[in-house]
Tab-separated table of C-alpha atoms in Angstrom:
chain	number	residue	atom	x	y	z
A	922	UNK	CA	23.096	18.983	-16.669
A	923	UNK	CA	25.954	16.776	-15.505
A	924	UNK	CA	24.468	16.137	-12.040
A	925	UNK	CA	20.967	15.270	-13.245
A	926	UNK	CA	21.137	11.476	-12.941
A	927	UNK	CA	22.580	11.570	-9.422
A	928	UNK	CA	19.961	14.093	-8.343
A	929	UNK	CA	17.185	11.906	-9.698
A	930	UNK	CA	18.690	8.826	-8.042
A	931	UNK	CA	18.747	10.711	-4.737
A	932	UNK	CA	15.085	11.630	-5.238
A	933	UNK	CA	14.119	8.008	-5.936
A	934	UNK	CA	16.090	6.725	-2.930
A	935	UNK	CA	14.606	9.319	-0.591
A	936	UNK	CA	11.079	8.636	-1.807
A	937	UNK	CA	11.422	4.868	-1.359
A	938	UNK	CA	13.110	4.862	2.039
A	939	UNK	CA	12.115	7.963	4.014
A	940	UNK	CA	8.530	9.101	4.599
A	941	UNK	CA	8.032	12.895	4.537
A	942	UNK	CA	7.445	14.740	7.839
A	943	UNK	CA	3.787	15.518	7.102
A	944	UNK	CA	3.031	11.822	6.518
A	945	UNK	CA	4.882	10.811	9.681
A	946	UNK	CA	2.899	13.388	11.650
A	947	UNK	CA	-0.377	11.994	10.317
A	948	UNK	CA	0.653	8.461	11.340
A	949	UNK	CA	1.568	9.705	14.825
A	950	UNK	CA	-1.793	11.420	15.239
A	951	UNK	CA	-3.594	8.303	14.038
A	952	UNK	CA	-1.657	6.208	16.511
A	953	UNK	CA	-2.564	8.560	19.358
A	954	UNK	CA	-6.292	8.156	18.606
A	955	UNK	CA	-6.273	4.372	19.022
A	956	UNK	CA	-7.172	2.702	22.286
A	957	UNK	CA	-4.118	1.250	24.001
A	958	UNK	CA	-3.336	-2.386	23.293
A	959	UNK	CA	-5.865	-2.927	20.504
A	960	UNK	CA	-4.933	-4.700	17.277
A	961	UNK	CA	-4.970	-1.401	15.376
A	962	UNK	CA	-2.793	0.309	17.986
A	963	UNK	CA	-0.260	-2.516	17.837
A	964	UNK	CA	-0.307	-2.351	14.019
A	965	UNK	CA	0.414	1.387	14.099
A	966	UNK	CA	3.276	0.781	16.521
A	967	UNK	CA	4.741	-1.754	14.081
A	968	UNK	CA	4.280	0.765	11.266
A	969	UNK	CA	6.090	3.449	13.289
A	970	UNK	CA	8.989	1.078	13.947
A	971	UNK	CA	9.132	0.138	10.275
A	972	UNK	CA	9.340	3.803	9.218
A	973	UNK	CA	12.359	4.286	11.468
A	974	UNK	CA	14.032	1.055	10.316
A	975	UNK	CA	13.635	1.975	6.637
A	976	UNK	CA	15.233	5.374	7.185
A	977	UNK	CA	18.118	3.916	9.195
A	978	UNK	CA	18.718	1.051	6.735
A	979	UNK	CA	18.167	3.254	3.656
A	980	UNK	CA	15.953	0.432	2.405
A	981	UNK	CA	12.421	0.391	0.972
A	982	UNK	CA	9.661	1.193	3.452
A	983	UNK	CA	7.444	-1.255	1.574
A	984	UNK	CA	8.639	-4.030	-0.726
A	985	UNK	CA	6.126	-2.950	-3.382
A	986	UNK	CA	7.764	0.179	-4.730
A	987	UNK	CA	4.885	0.542	-7.159
A	988	UNK	CA	4.713	2.268	-10.511
A	989	UNK	CA	7.252	5.136	-10.476
A	990	UNK	CA	5.237	8.179	-11.556
A	991	UNK	CA	6.963	11.507	-12.197
A	992	UNK	CA	5.431	14.958	-12.655
A	993	UNK	CA	8.000	17.324	-14.165
A	994	UNK	CA	7.684	21.086	-14.690
A	995	UNK	CA	10.373	22.574	-16.921
A	996	UNK	CA	11.277	26.045	-18.169
A	997	UNK	CA	10.720	26.688	-21.861
A	998	UNK	CA	13.631	25.319	-23.873
A	999	UNK	CA	14.803	22.612	-21.447
A	1000	UNK	CA	15.498	19.301	-23.192
A	1001	UNK	CA	12.759	16.937	-21.996
A	1002	UNK	CA	14.218	14.030	-23.987
A	1003	UNK	CA	17.425	14.255	-21.970
A	1004	UNK	CA	15.514	14.395	-18.686
A	1005	UNK	CA	13.629	11.251	-19.715
A	1006	UNK	CA	16.891	9.462	-20.518
A	1007	UNK	CA	18.333	10.389	-17.122
A	1008	UNK	CA	15.157	9.402	-15.266
A	1009	UNK	CA	15.336	5.969	-16.879
A	1010	UNK	CA	19.050	5.641	-16.080
A	1011	UNK	CA	18.357	6.544	-12.439
A	1012	UNK	CA	15.477	4.035	-12.300
A	1013	UNK	CA	17.769	1.253	-13.538
A	1014	UNK	CA	20.430	2.164	-10.976
A	1015	UNK	CA	17.915	2.312	-8.123
A	1016	UNK	CA	16.644	-1.146	-9.101
A	1017	UNK	CA	20.170	-2.596	-9.150
A	1018	UNK	CA	20.858	-1.276	-5.649
A	1019	UNK	CA	17.575	-2.530	-4.186
A	1020	UNK	CA	15.914	0.835	-3.684
A	1021	UNK	CA	13.216	-0.246	-6.146
A	1022	UNK	CA	11.788	-3.719	-6.705
A	1023	UNK	CA	11.740	-4.843	-10.359
A	1024	UNK	CA	8.067	-4.205	-11.089
A	1025	UNK	CA	7.791	-3.785	-14.873
A	1026	UNK	CA	5.892	-6.749	-16.341
A	1027	UNK	CA	4.906	-7.382	-19.965
A	1028	UNK	CA	1.111	-7.585	-19.874
A	1029	UNK	CA	0.968	-10.212	-22.637
A	1030	UNK	CA	3.882	-12.523	-21.841
A	1031	UNK	CA	4.175	-11.961	-18.081
A	1032	UNK	CA	7.926	-11.419	-18.439
A	1033	UNK	CA	9.531	-9.065	-15.919
A	1034	UNK	CA	12.048	-6.688	-17.535
A	1035	UNK	CA	14.156	-6.812	-14.363
A	1036	UNK	CA	15.102	-3.123	-14.491
A	1037	UNK	CA	11.762	-1.292	-14.075
A	1038	UNK	CA	11.765	-0.159	-17.697
A	1039	UNK	CA	9.224	-1.120	-20.325
A	1040	UNK	CA	6.444	0.159	-22.508
A	1041	UNK	CA	4.895	3.020	-20.533
A	1042	UNK	CA	7.194	2.513	-17.530
A	1043	UNK	CA	8.121	4.684	-15.745
A	1044	UNK	CA	5.249	7.135	-16.070
A	1045	UNK	CA	6.473	10.667	-16.808
A	1046	UNK	CA	4.216	13.723	-17.156
A	1047	UNK	CA	5.742	16.972	-18.463
A	1048	UNK	CA	4.448	20.512	-18.286
A	1049	UNK	CA	6.219	23.733	-19.239
A	1050	UNK	CA	6.079	26.728	-16.940
A	1051	UNK	CA	7.478	30.235	-16.720
A	1052	UNK	CA	9.922	29.650	-13.894
A	1053	UNK	CA	13.695	29.333	-13.981
A	1054	UNK	CA	13.908	25.985	-12.192
A	1055	UNK	CA	12.958	22.373	-12.892
A	1056	UNK	CA	10.401	20.880	-10.504
A	1057	UNK	CA	10.369	17.058	-10.285
A	1058	UNK	CA	7.858	15.205	-8.116
A	1059	UNK	CA	7.710	11.445	-7.671
A	1060	UNK	CA	5.098	9.134	-6.180
A	1061	UNK	CA	5.630	5.409	-5.564
A	1062	UNK	CA	2.149	3.986	-5.196
A	1063	UNK	CA	2.038	0.240	-4.591
A	1064	UNK	CA	-0.323	-2.196	-6.270
A	1065	UNK	CA	-2.350	-3.008	-3.154
A	1066	UNK	CA	-3.622	0.553	-2.796
A	1067	UNK	CA	-3.689	1.192	-6.560
A	1068	UNK	CA	-6.129	-1.705	-6.887
A	1069	UNK	CA	-8.497	0.049	-4.456
A	1070	UNK	CA	-8.796	3.147	-6.652
A	1071	UNK	CA	-12.394	3.553	-7.736
A	1072	UNK	CA	-14.383	5.715	-10.123
A	1073	UNK	CA	-18.084	6.571	-9.875
A	1074	UNK	CA	-20.370	7.787	-12.665
A	1075	UNK	CA	-23.150	9.926	-11.241
A	1076	UNK	CA	-26.000	9.427	-10.689
A	1077	UNK	CA	-25.617	5.967	-9.183
A	1078	UNK	CA	-26.832	3.716	-6.385
A	1079	UNK	CA	-24.341	3.013	-3.609
A	1080	UNK	CA	-24.473	0.168	-1.109
A	1081	UNK	CA	-25.547	1.516	2.259
A	1082	UNK	CA	-25.988	5.074	0.988
A	1083	UNK	CA	-28.664	4.870	-1.669
A	1084	UNK	CA	-28.783	7.271	-4.600
A	1085	UNK	CA	-25.860	9.603	-5.214
A	1086	UNK	CA	-26.843	12.532	-7.438
A	1087	UNK	CA	-24.891	15.053	-9.462
A	1088	UNK	CA	-24.198	17.467	-6.627
A	1089	UNK	CA	-21.875	17.969	-3.689
A	1090	UNK	CA	-23.874	15.593	-1.542
A	1091	UNK	CA	-23.627	12.862	-4.179
A	1092	UNK	CA	-19.878	13.454	-4.262
A	1093	UNK	CA	-19.809	13.154	-0.451
A	1094	UNK	CA	-21.468	9.753	-0.655
A	1095	UNK	CA	-18.992	8.535	-3.287
A	1096	UNK	CA	-15.987	9.532	-1.211
A	1097	UNK	CA	-17.334	7.838	1.911
A	1098	UNK	CA	-18.127	4.726	-0.105
A	1099	UNK	CA	-14.593	4.682	-1.531
A	1100	UNK	CA	-13.186	4.372	1.988
A	1101	UNK	CA	-15.701	1.665	2.879
A	1102	UNK	CA	-14.967	-0.452	-0.212
A	1103	UNK	CA	-11.219	-0.324	0.390
A	1104	UNK	CA	-11.568	-1.880	3.877
A	1105	UNK	CA	-8.042	-2.928	4.935
A	1106	UNK	CA	-6.966	-4.185	1.519
A	1107	UNK	CA	-5.240	-0.933	0.571
A	1108	UNK	CA	-3.126	-0.952	3.755
A	1109	UNK	CA	-5.244	1.387	5.823
A	1110	UNK	CA	-5.007	3.793	7.471
A	1111	UNK	CA	-4.818	5.540	4.113
A	1112	UNK	CA	-4.801	8.830	2.263
A	1113	UNK	CA	-7.171	9.609	-0.600
A	1114	UNK	CA	-7.032	11.994	-3.528
A	1115	UNK	CA	-10.370	12.809	-5.157
A	1116	UNK	CA	-10.936	14.176	-8.652
A	1117	UNK	CA	-14.368	15.606	-9.505
A	1118	UNK	CA	-15.264	15.939	-13.188
A	1119	UNK	CA	-13.156	15.501	-16.309
A	1120	UNK	CA	-13.386	12.272	-18.287
A	1121	UNK	CA	-12.427	8.792	-17.144
A	1122	UNK	CA	-8.732	9.441	-17.789
A	1123	UNK	CA	-8.330	13.024	-16.603
A	1124	UNK	CA	-10.513	12.374	-13.550
A	1125	UNK	CA	-8.132	9.719	-12.283
A	1126	UNK	CA	-5.130	11.905	-13.101
A	1127	UNK	CA	-6.657	14.790	-11.132
A	1128	UNK	CA	-7.285	12.441	-8.207
A	1129	UNK	CA	-3.672	11.266	-8.170
A	1130	UNK	CA	-2.398	14.846	-8.422
A	1131	UNK	CA	-4.211	15.642	-5.164
A	1132	UNK	CA	-1.811	13.273	-3.425
A	1133	UNK	CA	0.976	15.796	-4.067
A	1134	UNK	CA	-0.707	18.297	-1.767
A	1135	UNK	CA	0.644	18.453	1.759
A	1136	UNK	CA	-1.375	16.594	4.386
A	1137	UNK	CA	-2.089	19.686	6.497
A	1138	UNK	CA	-2.844	22.241	3.783
A	1139	UNK	CA	-6.279	23.871	3.355
A	1140	UNK	CA	-8.222	23.685	0.126
A	1141	UNK	CA	-8.545	27.103	-1.560
A	1142	UNK	CA	-12.137	26.258	-2.538
A	1143	UNK	CA	-14.338	26.739	0.583
A	1144	UNK	CA	-16.857	24.084	-0.480
A	1145	UNK	CA	-14.141	21.513	-1.092
A	1146	UNK	CA	-12.426	22.461	2.173
A	1147	UNK	CA	-15.687	21.686	4.011
A	1148	UNK	CA	-15.982	18.392	2.162
A	1149	UNK	CA	-12.420	17.405	3.088
A	1150	UNK	CA	-13.053	18.192	6.756
A	1151	UNK	CA	-16.338	16.270	6.705
A	1152	UNK	CA	-14.735	13.188	5.175
A	1153	UNK	CA	-11.835	13.215	7.634
A	1154	UNK	CA	-14.251	13.318	10.563
A	1155	UNK	CA	-16.821	10.807	9.416
A	1156	UNK	CA	-14.749	8.284	7.433
A	1157	UNK	CA	-12.991	7.465	10.680
A	1158	UNK	CA	-16.377	6.725	12.249
A	1159	UNK	CA	-16.652	3.695	9.950
A	1160	UNK	CA	-14.258	1.939	12.373
A	1161	UNK	CA	-12.464	-0.039	9.674
A	1162	UNK	CA	-9.185	0.728	11.409
A	1163	UNK	CA	-5.573	0.063	10.552
A	1164	UNK	CA	-5.183	-3.007	8.299
A	1165	UNK	CA	-8.963	-3.460	8.556
A	1166	UNK	CA	-8.604	-4.666	12.158
A	1167	UNK	CA	-11.324	-2.308	13.398
A	1168	UNK	CA	-10.459	0.874	15.282
A	1169	UNK	CA	-10.555	4.643	15.369
A	1170	UNK	CA	-8.069	5.420	12.603
A	1171	UNK	CA	-9.135	4.535	9.074
A	1172	UNK	CA	-8.224	7.653	7.054
A	1173	UNK	CA	-5.189	9.901	7.533
A	1174	UNK	CA	-5.770	12.428	4.759
A	1175	UNK	CA	-8.311	13.551	2.151
A	1176	UNK	CA	-7.620	16.002	-0.685
A	1177	UNK	CA	-10.210	16.961	-3.300
A	1178	UNK	CA	-9.885	18.772	-6.632
A	1179	UNK	CA	-12.392	19.567	-9.350
A	1180	UNK	CA	-12.381	20.293	-13.062
A	1181	UNK	CA	-14.934	20.938	-15.786
A	1182	UNK	CA	-16.747	18.099	-17.540
A	1183	UNK	CA	-19.077	17.534	-20.479
A	1184	UNK	CA	-22.836	17.567	-19.831
A	1185	UNK	CA	-23.363	13.824	-20.265
A	1186	UNK	CA	-20.603	12.725	-17.855
A	1187	UNK	CA	-20.097	13.284	-14.145
A	1188	UNK	CA	-17.228	11.276	-12.660
A	1189	UNK	CA	-15.924	11.129	-9.130
A	1190	UNK	CA	-12.499	9.450	-9.197
A	1191	UNK	CA	-10.689	8.343	-6.039
A	1192	UNK	CA	-6.989	7.476	-5.759
A	1193	UNK	CA	-6.438	5.474	-2.569
A	1194	UNK	CA	-2.946	5.547	-1.087
A	1195	UNK	CA	-1.688	3.330	1.716
A	1196	UNK	CA	-0.169	4.574	4.968
A	1197	UNK	CA	3.259	4.182	3.295
A	1198	UNK	CA	2.604	7.429	1.433
A	1199	UNK	CA	5.801	7.730	-0.578
A	1200	UNK	CA	5.902	11.016	-2.446
A	1201	UNK	CA	8.721	13.516	-2.617
A	1202	UNK	CA	9.890	16.319	-4.837
A	1203	UNK	CA	12.889	18.501	-5.653
A	1204	UNK	CA	13.737	21.627	-7.583
A	1205	UNK	CA	16.744	21.357	-9.874
A	1206	UNK	CA	19.095	23.793	-11.534
A	1207	UNK	CA	18.433	23.733	-15.315
A	1208	UNK	CA	22.125	24.428	-15.888
A	1209	UNK	CA	23.704	21.710	-13.709
A	1210	UNK	CA	20.856	19.380	-12.705
A	1211	UNK	CA	21.827	19.762	-9.056
A	1212	UNK	CA	19.164	19.751	-6.329
A	1213	UNK	CA	18.386	23.278	-5.150
A	1214	UNK	CA	15.600	22.412	-2.684
A	1215	UNK	CA	13.419	19.613	-1.354
A	1216	UNK	CA	9.642	20.098	-1.519
A	1217	UNK	CA	8.347	17.884	1.294
A	1218	UNK	CA	10.965	18.143	4.021
A	1219	UNK	CA	9.447	20.841	6.258
A	1220	UNK	CA	7.885	19.824	9.558
A	1221	UNK	CA	4.156	20.678	9.776
A	1222	UNK	CA	3.328	23.077	12.594
A	1223	UNK	CA	1.175	22.140	15.564
A	1224	UNK	CA	1.344	18.351	15.136
A	1225	UNK	CA	2.179	15.680	17.670
A	1226	UNK	CA	5.817	14.757	18.107
A	1227	UNK	CA	6.841	11.113	18.507
A	1228	UNK	CA	7.710	11.641	22.175
A	1229	UNK	CA	4.116	12.761	22.815
A	1230	UNK	CA	2.599	9.477	21.629
A	1231	UNK	CA	2.525	6.823	24.331
A	1232	UNK	CA	3.547	3.323	23.365
A	1233	UNK	CA	0.727	0.801	23.696
A	1234	UNK	CA	2.372	-2.602	23.492
A	1235	UNK	CA	2.376	-3.192	27.238
A	1236	UNK	CA	-1.309	-2.447	27.819
A	1237	UNK	CA	-4.052	-4.591	26.327
A	1238	UNK	CA	-7.793	-4.011	26.296
A	1239	UNK	CA	-8.341	-7.077	24.135
A	1240	UNK	CA	-7.920	-10.688	25.136
A	1241	UNK	CA	-4.828	-11.704	23.170
A	1242	UNK	CA	-3.409	-15.208	23.175
A	1243	UNK	CA	0.083	-15.709	21.806
A	1244	UNK	CA	0.971	-19.006	20.125
A	1245	UNK	CA	4.311	-20.202	18.767
A	1246	UNK	CA	4.214	-22.362	15.622
A	1247	UNK	CA	7.019	-24.286	13.949
A	1248	UNK	CA	6.396	-25.750	10.464
A	1249	UNK	CA	5.395	-28.384	9.571
A	1250	UNK	CA	2.281	-27.563	11.591
A	1251	UNK	CA	-0.285	-30.136	12.658
A	1252	UNK	CA	-3.997	-29.803	11.999
A	1253	UNK	CA	-4.588	-30.084	15.738
A	1254	UNK	CA	-2.435	-27.008	16.374
A	1255	UNK	CA	-4.308	-25.070	13.702
A	1256	UNK	CA	-7.756	-26.089	14.965
A	1257	UNK	CA	-6.819	-24.756	18.412
A	1258	UNK	CA	-6.377	-21.218	17.024
A	1259	UNK	CA	-9.099	-18.566	17.131
A	1260	UNK	CA	-9.534	-15.178	15.475
A	1261	UNK	CA	-7.516	-12.630	17.448
A	1262	UNK	CA	-4.705	-14.984	18.469
A	1263	UNK	CA	-1.205	-13.653	17.866
A	1264	UNK	CA	0.961	-16.248	16.118
A	1265	UNK	CA	4.757	-16.283	16.083
A	1266	UNK	CA	6.383	-18.522	13.482
A	1267	UNK	CA	9.930	-19.851	13.576
A	1268	UNK	CA	11.132	-22.125	10.788
A	1269	UNK	CA	10.668	-22.451	7.048
A	1270	UNK	CA	8.043	-20.602	5.005
A	1271	UNK	CA	7.541	-20.142	1.253
A	1272	UNK	CA	6.497	-17.065	-0.691
A	1273	UNK	CA	3.775	-17.358	-3.301
A	1274	UNK	CA	1.881	-14.760	-5.312
A	1275	UNK	CA	-0.272	-14.610	-8.435
A	1276	UNK	CA	1.974	-16.486	-10.875
A	1277	UNK	CA	2.782	-19.291	-8.423
A	1278	UNK	CA	-0.840	-19.875	-7.418
A	1279	UNK	CA	-1.890	-20.105	-11.048
A	1280	UNK	CA	0.975	-22.538	-11.750
A	1281	UNK	CA	0.278	-24.776	-8.734
A	1282	UNK	CA	-3.324	-25.312	-9.802
A	1283	UNK	CA	-2.075	-27.594	-12.613
A	1284	UNK	CA	1.410	-28.633	-11.453
A	1285	UNK	CA	3.217	-30.114	-8.478
A	1286	UNK	CA	5.143	-27.966	-6.020
A	1287	UNK	CA	8.960	-28.116	-6.204
A	1288	UNK	CA	9.009	-28.545	-2.401
A	1289	UNK	CA	6.830	-30.433	0.068
A	1290	UNK	CA	4.205	-28.016	1.412
A	1291	UNK	CA	2.496	-30.460	3.790
A	1292	UNK	CA	1.896	-28.636	7.061
A	1293	UNK	CA	3.573	-25.625	5.524
A	1294	UNK	CA	3.141	-21.862	5.407
A	1295	UNK	CA	2.585	-19.811	2.248
A	1296	UNK	CA	3.481	-16.122	2.495
A	1297	UNK	CA	1.814	-13.751	0.038
A	1298	UNK	CA	4.926	-11.670	-0.526
A	1299	UNK	CA	7.048	-10.352	-3.383
A	1300	UNK	CA	10.313	-9.404	-1.650
A	1301	UNK	CA	13.103	-7.078	-2.702
A	1302	UNK	CA	16.141	-9.348	-3.112
A	1303	UNK	CA	19.817	-8.637	-3.797
A	1304	UNK	CA	22.887	-10.845	-3.936
A	1305	UNK	CA	25.633	-10.007	-1.449
A	1306	UNK	CA	29.371	-10.055	-2.095
A	1307	UNK	CA	29.406	-13.828	-1.511
A	1308	UNK	CA	26.744	-14.299	-4.211
A	1309	UNK	CA	24.133	-15.244	-1.610
A	1310	UNK	CA	20.599	-13.878	-1.655
A	1311	UNK	CA	19.824	-11.161	0.855
A	1312	UNK	CA	16.297	-10.005	1.723
A	1313	UNK	CA	16.079	-6.210	1.566
A	1314	UNK	CA	12.314	-5.824	2.093
A	1315	UNK	CA	9.583	-8.418	2.654
A	1316	UNK	CA	6.142	-7.216	3.715
A	1317	UNK	CA	2.888	-8.940	2.710
A	1318	UNK	CA	0.955	-8.328	-0.492
A	1319	UNK	CA	-2.844	-8.052	-0.778
A	1320	UNK	CA	-4.276	-11.552	-0.489
A	1321	UNK	CA	-7.647	-11.143	-2.166
A	1322	UNK	CA	-6.038	-11.588	-5.600
A	1323	UNK	CA	-5.477	-15.252	-4.720
A	1324	UNK	CA	-9.122	-15.848	-3.797
A	1325	UNK	CA	-9.857	-17.871	-6.968
A	1326	UNK	CA	-7.026	-20.308	-6.118
A	1327	UNK	CA	-6.370	-20.373	-2.385
A	1328	UNK	CA	-8.862	-22.961	-1.148
A	1329	UNK	CA	-7.875	-25.419	-3.878
A	1330	UNK	CA	-4.157	-24.902	-3.181
A	1331	UNK	CA	-4.678	-25.478	0.555
A	1332	UNK	CA	-6.517	-28.725	-0.143
A	1333	UNK	CA	-4.103	-29.980	-2.818
A	1334	UNK	CA	-0.888	-29.435	-0.852
A	1335	UNK	CA	-1.962	-29.674	2.785
A	1336	UNK	CA	-1.010	-26.104	3.626
A	1337	UNK	CA	-1.797	-25.094	7.212
A	1338	UNK	CA	-1.266	-21.316	7.215
A	1339	UNK	CA	-1.493	-18.488	4.712
A	1340	UNK	CA	0.126	-15.149	5.567
A	1341	UNK	CA	-0.927	-11.992	3.783
A	1342	UNK	CA	-2.800	-8.750	4.285
A	1343	UNK	CA	-6.339	-7.523	3.828
A	1344	UNK	CA	-8.066	-10.864	4.309
A	1345	UNK	CA	-9.726	-13.226	1.849
A	1346	UNK	CA	-13.245	-14.139	0.782
A	1347	UNK	CA	-15.954	-16.706	1.399
A	1348	UNK	CA	-14.415	-19.472	-0.729
A	1349	UNK	CA	-11.129	-19.338	1.163
A	1350	UNK	CA	-12.911	-19.109	4.513
A	1351	UNK	CA	-14.807	-22.293	3.717
A	1352	UNK	CA	-11.578	-23.963	2.615
A	1353	UNK	CA	-9.848	-23.054	5.880
A	1354	UNK	CA	-12.659	-24.718	7.807
A	1355	UNK	CA	-12.867	-27.802	5.604
A	1356	UNK	CA	-9.135	-28.500	5.411
A	1357	UNK	CA	-7.806	-27.206	8.741
A	1358	UNK	CA	-5.898	-24.025	7.943
A	1359	UNK	CA	-5.786	-20.388	9.082
A	1360	UNK	CA	-5.221	-16.994	7.520
A	1361	UNK	CA	-2.663	-14.813	9.289
A	1362	UNK	CA	-2.722	-11.055	8.709
A	1363	UNK	CA	0.707	-9.450	8.728
A	1364	UNK	CA	1.111	-5.661	8.782
A	1365	UNK	CA	0.994	-4.358	5.227
A	1366	UNK	CA	3.886	-2.154	4.202
A	1367	UNK	CA	6.068	-3.190	7.160
A	1368	UNK	CA	8.753	-4.490	4.824
A	1369	UNK	CA	11.749	-3.747	7.052
A	1370	UNK	CA	10.080	-5.126	10.172
A	1371	UNK	CA	9.475	-8.479	8.494
A	1372	UNK	CA	12.766	-8.566	6.600
A	1373	UNK	CA	14.418	-8.375	10.017
A	1374	UNK	CA	12.624	-11.622	10.964
A	1375	UNK	CA	14.119	-13.521	8.015
A	1376	UNK	CA	17.312	-15.301	9.003
A	1377	UNK	CA	18.169	-17.051	5.741
A	1378	UNK	CA	17.242	-17.934	2.185
A	1379	UNK	CA	17.153	-21.695	1.531
A	1380	UNK	CA	16.621	-21.307	-2.191
A	1381	UNK	CA	14.326	-20.077	-4.921
A	1382	UNK	CA	12.207	-21.612	-7.667
A	1383	UNK	CA	10.558	-20.093	-10.749
A	1384	UNK	CA	12.927	-17.167	-11.212
A	1385	UNK	CA	11.525	-17.001	-14.736
A	1386	UNK	CA	8.414	-15.510	-13.100
A	1387	UNK	CA	10.545	-12.545	-11.982
A	1388	UNK	CA	11.830	-11.708	-8.495
A	1389	UNK	CA	8.474	-10.644	-6.991
A	1390	UNK	CA	6.573	-13.677	-8.322
A	1391	UNK	CA	9.257	-16.319	-7.715
A	1392	UNK	CA	8.848	-18.913	-4.941
A	1393	UNK	CA	11.351	-17.997	-2.241
A	1394	UNK	CA	12.118	-20.526	0.502
A	1395	UNK	CA	12.860	-18.551	3.655
A	1396	UNK	CA	13.880	-19.249	7.225
A	1397	UNK	CA	12.197	-16.958	9.740
A	1398	UNK	CA	12.465	-16.348	13.454
A	1399	UNK	CA	9.656	-14.851	15.552
A	1400	UNK	CA	7.631	-13.830	12.507
A	1401	UNK	CA	4.493	-12.362	14.064
A	1402	UNK	CA	1.011	-12.091	12.566
A	1403	UNK	CA	-2.602	-12.137	13.767
A	1404	UNK	CA	-5.186	-14.854	13.111
A	1405	UNK	CA	-7.981	-13.019	11.286
A	1406	UNK	CA	-9.625	-16.068	9.628
A	1407	UNK	CA	-9.639	-19.335	11.572
A	1408	UNK	CA	-10.495	-22.981	10.894
A	1409	UNK	CA	-13.940	-22.628	12.504
A	1410	UNK	CA	-15.554	-20.307	9.940
A	1411	UNK	CA	-14.769	-17.055	11.753
A	1412	UNK	CA	-13.456	-13.987	9.923
A	1413	UNK	CA	-12.485	-10.643	11.436
A	1414	UNK	CA	-12.578	-9.116	7.929
A	1415	UNK	CA	-16.175	-10.213	7.364
A	1416	UNK	CA	-17.186	-8.844	10.763
A	1417	UNK	CA	-15.476	-5.470	10.252
A	1418	UNK	CA	-16.992	-5.108	6.776
A	1419	UNK	CA	-20.456	-5.837	8.135
A	1420	UNK	CA	-20.081	-3.365	11.004
A	1421	UNK	CA	-18.661	-0.642	8.770
A	1422	UNK	CA	-21.562	-1.058	6.335
A	1423	UNK	CA	-24.004	-0.479	9.189
A	1424	UNK	CA	-22.086	2.654	10.149
A	1425	UNK	CA	-21.927	3.808	6.522
A	1426	UNK	CA	-25.722	3.697	6.281
A	1427	UNK	CA	-25.930	6.355	9.006
A	1428	UNK	CA	-24.580	8.880	6.490
A	1429	UNK	CA	-27.355	8.316	3.954
A	1430	UNK	CA	-29.247	11.536	4.668
A	1431	UNK	CA	-28.224	14.764	2.841
A	1432	UNK	CA	-25.615	17.008	4.437
A	1433	UNK	CA	-24.698	19.518	1.713
A	1434	UNK	CA	-27.569	21.331	0.014
């Protein structure tokens, strides 16, 4: 199979940089449902632009290219060991060329392998079948949405919904709750795969397999088809919205599968996927390894085309104030900001994620952060022909992971703004108020949109943490984000969560007998 590696590399590149037509159609329909000029509508417009930019630049849609997970069906007698070798070779090549971010980290030492290989990485599932072709499917599911996966053991008590029993109605409650608990932290509007039954391991695997179904297919099981339709209608009534900003579009797809279980266990497993739903597949010739067909390239029938969706940037139903900030930022400037203000930053900012926040708790910063901006981001970086760093993708990561550290870091270093996605908790909110800082929500997954705002790389510290966790010192121009937590104790995320919980409680009564 002389062409196998190149075929696999093409699959990886396509998956990372070009959303399938059914996913694009779902995003368009979600965008059309939003009221013009709202925060969620503007976020979906940014997402639409980012999708186009990634395709044109052949660069990652989102900087978090996730855990590469392959499902491979092979004819009897095909050498699976050779396929594994070529998958790994293609993964290494895709990482070198910036189509994948180096994401493989030793769980004990914290060392990043740098090439996306390691114990258990990438994930490869094989199954033999009685067909003459090889079927390879790939999903790149980022950490932000992976962390919002959830598993329920029935019966159980659910916040807002009460008791969920071992029946279809209990399953309904679990699925609704899974959307509620994700809020905007998984980069909503999202897609969910649901696995009913199995054990803790196979239930999650079944849930993730549902994500390989096409967005507009119909479940062959009539009961599950009704459940999928119900969830799609009512999950969007929670009004969590895109990025958790509030709005009409919270869920873009729901697929449910079921399997047998043992009497003592009843699991409902939910795999939450962000809007940047990166899954693709190919069939390959077992003789040559060449691609014979693509599995997710067909346009779904009867869906909105891009030209049918009106742009909403010019019309606003919300009172939006735009403010330009240049670091170092004064406390006075920060105290003047309110939740809902749109902030545009020009100047120097610094990336910082899990490893850096942990380090800074007990050490000094290598640069002066007084009045500065910390960006929760793990970019995709490559060196150009002049040996200078180039930013290939640079969207925000989920901020809630830094909740144990953020308030202390703000106080210790005099930081004035934190950029991320999904919002932060009560400790950080109190710290923003006490120390005069704000939280700015960027659009999760919009890695090309934000990379385009970065005009230069001033340097980098802590490369021993690995590229995603290193502290990158960046120059940005017109970097735009929304104040969602201000220095006066206000939080959009807290308000949306409270409102969505009230709406969730309306679905407490039984629906399916």
